[in-house]
Amino acid sequence: ARQHLSTDILVVFIWSIAMDLNTMMSTIMDSKHWVSDIELKMARRCCRIAHDKLLQCDGIISRFEDCKHGGVVGQGRVVRGKTLLNIEKRSVVPFFSSPTYECHDLCGLRFVCFTGKIRDNDPTREERWQADVQMCEEIAKMVPSVLVYVSIPFDPADPKAEWFNLVLFEHPEFLAEFEHSNTHRHAMHSLSGDGFTEVCVRRGTVGIAPVDGAGPDIVLELESSVLLRYGERLPSGGWSVNRQKLPGFKPISRL
C-alpha cells in the first residue's frame, strides 16, 4: 500500500508540473501589451546568470550546469557577442566586468526575449537544437553584435521542456542583421511550427524600477509583442498560423 501511495504522489506531482507549464504559457500568451511577471522574473534570473557566468565561461558559446546535493539547480547557455571579446581590457559596460551585479548598468540596453510552448510530439527537437547552436555562432559574430544572449529552462530539472531566452544589445541595427540570417529564417518558417504550438517574441528597452522590499531591479519596457499560434498542418507541409503584432505599454519610468 505504501508503494502504491508513493507512486500516486509521484503521478500527481508530475501532473501538477505539467499543469503549471500549461498555465505559465497561457499567462505569457495572454499578456499581449505588457511583459508578464513570469517573463520578468526569468529575465532577472538571466541577467544575474550572465553576470555570474560570463567571466567563468570559456569560449564565445558556453553551456553551464550547477549541481547541489546531487541535483541540478541551474543550467543553460551563455553566448558572448563580439563586443565582449576584449573583456579583459574592460572595454565593455560595467555589467560584464564588475565583480558586483549592478542592475543600473543595464538601463537603456535593448532586449529581445522569446519562448514557446513545446508540442507533446516534438520530432524536430534535435534539428532545432542544431539550428539554434548555429544561430548562436552567427549571433556572436554579427556586426553590430549582441552583448549577451542567455538561454535557461523554466524548470532546471526538465531541460527538455520550455526555455526562456533573453538577448541584450546596444544597437537597434542588430535586429535587421539577425532577421536577414538564413538560419533564423529556416528555423522560423520550417522548424518552429513542428516544435511549438505557441510562440511569444517581445522587444523593447531595459529600465529600472523599485521592487517591493528588495530595492531596484530591471524592468522590460515593452515596445512590441509578436504572438504566434500554430493551427493545422497544411498540404504544403507547413502550418497555418495566427500572427498578432501588438504595441507594448510602458507605464514605468526609469530611475
CSV table of N, CA and C in Angstrom, one decimal, residues 150-235:
chain,number,residue,atom,x,y,z
A,150,VAL,N,21.3,34.8,-23.3
A,150,VAL,CA,21.2,33.8,-22.2
A,150,VAL,C,20.0,33.0,-22.4
A,151,SER,N,20.1,31.7,-22.3
A,151,SER,CA,19.0,30.8,-22.5
A,151,SER,C,19.0,29.8,-21.4
A,152,ILE,N,17.8,29.7,-20.7
A,152,ILE,CA,17.7,28.9,-19.5
A,152,ILE,C,16.3,28.2,-19.5
A,153,PRO,N,16.2,27.0,-19.0
A,153,PRO,CA,14.9,26.3,-18.9
A,153,PRO,C,14.1,26.9,-17.7
A,154,PHE,N,12.8,27.0,-17.9
A,154,PHE,CA,11.9,27.4,-16.8
A,154,PHE,C,12.0,26.5,-15.6
A,155,ASP,N,12.1,25.2,-15.9
A,155,ASP,CA,12.3,24.2,-14.8
A,155,ASP,C,13.7,23.6,-15.0
A,156,PRO,N,14.7,23.9,-14.1
A,156,PRO,CA,16.0,23.4,-14.3
A,156,PRO,C,16.1,21.8,-14.3
A,157,ALA,N,15.1,21.2,-13.7
A,157,ALA,CA,15.1,19.7,-13.6
A,157,ALA,C,14.6,19.1,-14.9
A,158,ASP,N,14.0,19.9,-15.8
A,158,ASP,CA,13.5,19.4,-17.0
A,158,ASP,C,13.9,20.2,-18.2
A,159,PRO,N,15.2,20.0,-18.7
A,159,PRO,CA,15.7,20.8,-19.8
A,159,PRO,C,15.0,20.5,-21.1
A,160,LYS,N,14.2,19.5,-21.2
A,160,LYS,CA,13.5,19.2,-22.5
A,160,LYS,C,12.2,19.9,-22.6
A,161,ALA,N,11.8,20.6,-21.5
A,161,ALA,CA,10.6,21.4,-21.5
A,161,ALA,C,10.9,22.8,-22.0
A,162,GLU,N,10.0,23.8,-21.7
A,162,GLU,CA,10.2,25.1,-22.2
A,162,GLU,C,11.4,25.9,-21.7
A,163,TRP,N,12.0,26.7,-22.5
A,163,TRP,CA,13.1,27.5,-22.2
A,163,TRP,C,12.7,29.0,-22.4
A,164,PHE,N,13.4,29.8,-21.6
A,164,PHE,CA,13.3,31.3,-21.7
A,164,PHE,C,14.6,31.8,-22.3
A,165,ASN,N,14.5,32.8,-23.2
A,165,ASN,CA,15.6,33.3,-23.9
A,165,ASN,C,15.7,34.8,-23.9
A,166,LEU,N,16.8,35.4,-23.5
A,166,LEU,CA,17.0,36.8,-23.4
A,166,LEU,C,18.2,37.3,-24.2
A,167,VAL,N,18.0,38.2,-25.1
A,167,VAL,CA,19.1,38.8,-25.8
A,167,VAL,C,19.3,40.3,-25.4
A,168,LEU,N,20.5,40.7,-25.0
A,168,LEU,CA,20.7,42.1,-24.7
A,168,LEU,C,21.7,42.7,-25.7
A,169,PHE,N,21.4,43.9,-26.2
A,169,PHE,CA,22.3,44.5,-27.2
A,169,PHE,C,22.1,46.0,-27.1
A,170,GLU,N,23.0,46.7,-27.8
A,170,GLU,CA,23.0,48.2,-27.7
A,170,GLU,C,22.5,48.8,-29.0
A,171,HIS,N,22.8,48.2,-30.2
A,171,HIS,CA,22.5,48.9,-31.4
A,171,HIS,C,21.2,48.3,-32.1
A,172,PRO,N,20.2,49.1,-32.4
A,172,PRO,CA,19.0,48.6,-33.0
A,172,PRO,C,19.2,47.9,-34.3
A,173,GLU,N,20.4,48.3,-35.0
A,173,GLU,CA,20.7,47.7,-36.3
A,173,GLU,C,20.9,46.2,-36.2
A,174,PHE,N,21.2,45.7,-34.9
A,174,PHE,CA,21.4,44.3,-34.8
A,174,PHE,C,20.2,43.4,-35.2
A,175,LEU,N,19.0,43.9,-34.9
A,175,LEU,CA,17.8,43.2,-35.3
A,175,LEU,C,17.7,42.9,-36.8
A,176,ALA,N,18.0,44.0,-37.6
A,176,ALA,CA,17.9,43.8,-39.0
A,176,ALA,C,19.0,42.8,-39.5
A,177,GLU,N,20.1,42.8,-38.9
A,177,GLU,CA,21.2,41.8,-39.3
A,177,GLU,C,20.7,40.4,-38.9
A,178,PHE,N,20.1,40.3,-37.7
A,178,PHE,CA,19.6,39.0,-37.3
A,178,PHE,C,18.5,38.4,-38.1
A,179,GLU,N,17.5,39.3,-38.5
A,179,GLU,CA,16.4,38.9,-39.3
A,179,GLU,C,16.7,38.5,-40.7
A,180,HIS,N,17.9,38.9,-41.2
A,180,HIS,CA,18.4,38.5,-42.5
A,180,HIS,C,19.1,37.2,-42.5
A,181,SER,N,19.3,36.6,-41.4
A,181,SER,CA,20.0,35.3,-41.3
A,181,SER,C,19.2,34.2,-41.9
A,182,ASN,N,19.8,33.4,-42.8
A,182,ASN,CA,19.2,32.3,-43.4
A,182,ASN,C,18.8,31.2,-42.4
A,183,THR,N,19.7,31.1,-41.4
A,183,THR,CA,19.5,30.1,-40.3
A,183,THR,C,18.2,30.5,-39.5
A,184,HIS,N,18.1,31.8,-39.2
A,184,HIS,CA,16.9,32.2,-38.5
A,184,HIS,C,15.7,32.0,-39.3
A,185,ARG,N,15.7,32.3,-40.6
A,185,ARG,CA,14.5,32.1,-41.4
A,185,ARG,C,14.1,30.7,-41.5
A,186,HIS,N,15.1,29.8,-41.6
A,186,HIS,CA,14.8,28.4,-41.7
A,186,HIS,C,14.2,27.9,-40.4
A,187,ALA,N,14.7,28.3,-39.3
A,187,ALA,CA,14.1,27.9,-38.0
A,187,ALA,C,12.7,28.4,-37.9
A,188,MET,N,12.5,29.6,-38.3
A,188,MET,CA,11.2,30.3,-38.1
A,188,MET,C,10.1,29.7,-39.0
A,189,HIS,N,10.5,29.5,-40.3
A,189,HIS,CA,9.5,29.0,-41.3
A,189,HIS,C,9.4,27.5,-41.4
A,190,SER,N,10.4,26.8,-41.1
A,190,SER,CA,10.4,25.3,-41.3
A,190,SER,C,10.4,24.5,-40.0
A,191,LEU,N,10.9,25.0,-38.9
A,191,LEU,CA,11.0,24.2,-37.7
A,191,LEU,C,10.1,24.6,-36.6
A,192,SER,N,9.8,25.9,-36.5
A,192,SER,CA,9.0,26.4,-35.4
A,192,SER,C,7.7,25.8,-35.2
A,193,GLY,N,6.9,25.6,-36.3
A,193,GLY,CA,5.6,25.0,-36.3
A,193,GLY,C,5.6,23.6,-35.9
A,194,ASP,N,6.7,22.8,-36.3
A,194,ASP,CA,6.8,21.4,-35.9
A,194,ASP,C,7.1,21.2,-34.4
A,195,GLY,N,7.7,22.2,-33.8
A,195,GLY,CA,8.2,22.1,-32.4
A,195,GLY,C,7.3,22.8,-31.4
A,196,PHE,N,6.6,23.8,-31.9
A,196,PHE,CA,5.8,24.6,-30.9
A,196,PHE,C,4.3,24.7,-31.3
A,197,THR,N,3.5,24.9,-30.3
A,197,THR,CA,2.1,25.3,-30.6
A,197,THR,C,1.9,26.8,-30.5
A,198,GLU,N,2.7,27.4,-29.7
A,198,GLU,CA,2.6,28.9,-29.5
A,198,GLU,C,4.0,29.4,-29.3
A,199,VAL,N,4.2,30.6,-29.8
A,199,VAL,CA,5.5,31.3,-29.6
A,199,VAL,C,5.2,32.8,-29.3
A,200,CYS,N,6.0,33.3,-28.3
A,200,CYS,CA,5.9,34.7,-27.9
A,200,CYS,C,7.3,35.4,-28.1
A,201,VAL,N,7.3,36.5,-28.8
A,201,VAL,CA,8.5,37.2,-29.0
A,201,VAL,C,8.3,38.7,-28.6
A,202,ARG,N,9.1,39.2,-27.8
A,202,ARG,CA,9.0,40.6,-27.3
A,202,ARG,C,10.3,41.4,-27.5
A,203,ARG,N,10.1,42.7,-27.7
A,203,ARG,CA,11.3,43.5,-27.9
A,203,ARG,C,11.0,44.9,-27.2
A,204,GLY,N,12.1,45.5,-26.7
A,204,GLY,CA,11.9,46.8,-26.1
A,204,GLY,C,13.2,47.3,-25.5
A,205,THR,N,13.1,48.0,-24.4
A,205,THR,CA,14.3,48.6,-23.7
A,205,THR,C,14.3,48.2,-22.2
A,206,VAL,N,15.5,48.1,-21.7
A,206,VAL,CA,15.6,47.8,-20.3
A,206,VAL,C,15.5,49.0,-19.4
A,207,GLY,N,14.7,49.0,-18.4
A,207,GLY,CA,14.6,50.1,-17.5
A,207,GLY,C,14.9,49.7,-16.1
A,208,ILE,N,14.7,50.6,-15.1
A,208,ILE,CA,14.9,50.2,-13.7
A,208,ILE,C,13.7,50.7,-12.9
A,209,ALA,N,13.3,50.0,-12.0
A,209,ALA,CA,12.1,50.4,-11.1
A,209,ALA,C,12.3,49.7,-9.8
A,210,PRO,N,11.7,50.3,-8.7
A,210,PRO,CA,11.8,49.8,-7.4
A,210,PRO,C,10.9,48.5,-7.3
A,211,VAL,N,11.4,47.5,-6.6
A,211,VAL,CA,10.7,46.3,-6.3
A,211,VAL,C,10.4,46.2,-4.8
A,212,ASP,N,9.2,45.9,-4.5
A,212,ASP,CA,8.8,45.9,-3.1
A,212,ASP,C,9.7,45.1,-2.2
A,213,GLY,N,10.3,45.7,-1.2
A,213,GLY,CA,11.1,45.1,-0.2
A,213,GLY,C,12.4,44.6,-0.7
A,214,ALA,N,12.8,44.9,-2.0
A,214,ALA,CA,14.1,44.3,-2.5
A,214,ALA,C,14.9,45.4,-3.2
A,215,GLY,N,14.6,46.7,-3.1
A,215,GLY,CA,15.3,47.7,-3.8
A,215,GLY,C,15.0,47.7,-5.3
A,216,PRO,N,15.8,48.4,-6.1
A,216,PRO,CA,15.5,48.5,-7.6
A,216,PRO,C,16.0,47.2,-8.3
A,217,ASP,N,15.3,47.0,-9.4
A,217,ASP,CA,15.7,45.9,-10.3
A,217,ASP,C,15.3,46.3,-11.7
A,218,ILE,N,15.7,45.4,-12.7
A,218,ILE,CA,15.3,45.8,-14.1
A,218,ILE,C,13.8,45.6,-14.3
A,219,VAL,N,13.3,46.3,-15.3
A,219,VAL,CA,12.0,46.1,-15.9
A,219,VAL,C,12.2,46.1,-17.4
A,220,LEU,N,11.3,45.4,-18.1
A,220,LEU,CA,11.4,45.3,-19.5
A,220,LEU,C,10.3,46.3,-20.1
A,221,GLU,N,10.7,47.4,-20.6
A,221,GLU,CA,9.8,48.4,-21.2
A,221,GLU,C,9.5,47.9,-22.6
A,222,LEU,N,8.3,47.4,-22.7
A,222,LEU,CA,7.9,46.7,-24.0
A,222,LEU,C,7.5,47.7,-25.1
A,223,GLU,N,8.1,47.4,-26.3
A,223,GLU,CA,7.7,48.2,-27.5
A,223,GLU,C,6.7,47.4,-28.3
A,224,SER,N,6.9,46.1,-28.5
A,224,SER,CA,6.0,45.3,-29.3
A,224,SER,C,6.1,43.8,-28.9
A,225,SER,N,5.0,43.1,-29.1
A,225,SER,CA,4.9,41.7,-28.9
A,225,SER,C,4.5,41.1,-30.2
A,226,VAL,N,5.1,39.9,-30.6
A,226,VAL,CA,4.6,39.1,-31.7
A,226,VAL,C,4.2,37.8,-31.1
A,227,LEU,N,2.9,37.4,-31.2
A,227,LEU,CA,2.3,36.2,-30.7
A,227,LEU,C,1.9,35.3,-31.9
A,228,LEU,N,2.5,34.1,-31.9
A,228,LEU,CA,2.2,33.1,-33.0
A,228,LEU,C,1.5,31.9,-32.4
A,229,ARG,N,0.4,31.6,-33.0
A,229,ARG,CA,-0.4,30.4,-32.6
A,229,ARG,C,-0.5,29.5,-33.8
A,230,TYR,N,0.1,28.3,-33.8
A,230,TYR,CA,0.1,27.4,-34.9
A,230,TYR,C,-1.2,26.5,-34.9
A,231,GLY,N,-1.8,26.4,-36.0
A,231,GLY,CA,-3.0,25.6,-36.1
A,231,GLY,C,-2.8,24.2,-36.8
A,232,GLU,N,-3.4,24.0,-37.9
A,232,GLU,CA,-3.4,22.7,-38.6
A,232,GLU,C,-2.2,22.7,-39.6
A,233,ARG,N,-1.7,21.5,-39.9
A,233,ARG,CA,-0.7,21.3,-40.9
A,233,ARG,C,-1.3,21.5,-42.3
A,234,LEU,N,-0.6,22.2,-43.1
A,234,LEU,CA,-1.1,22.5,-44.5
A,234,LEU,C,-0.6,21.4,-45.4
A,235,PRO,N,-1.3,21.3,-46.6
A,235,PRO,CA,-0.9,20.3,-47.6
A,235,PRO,C,0.6,20.6,-48.1
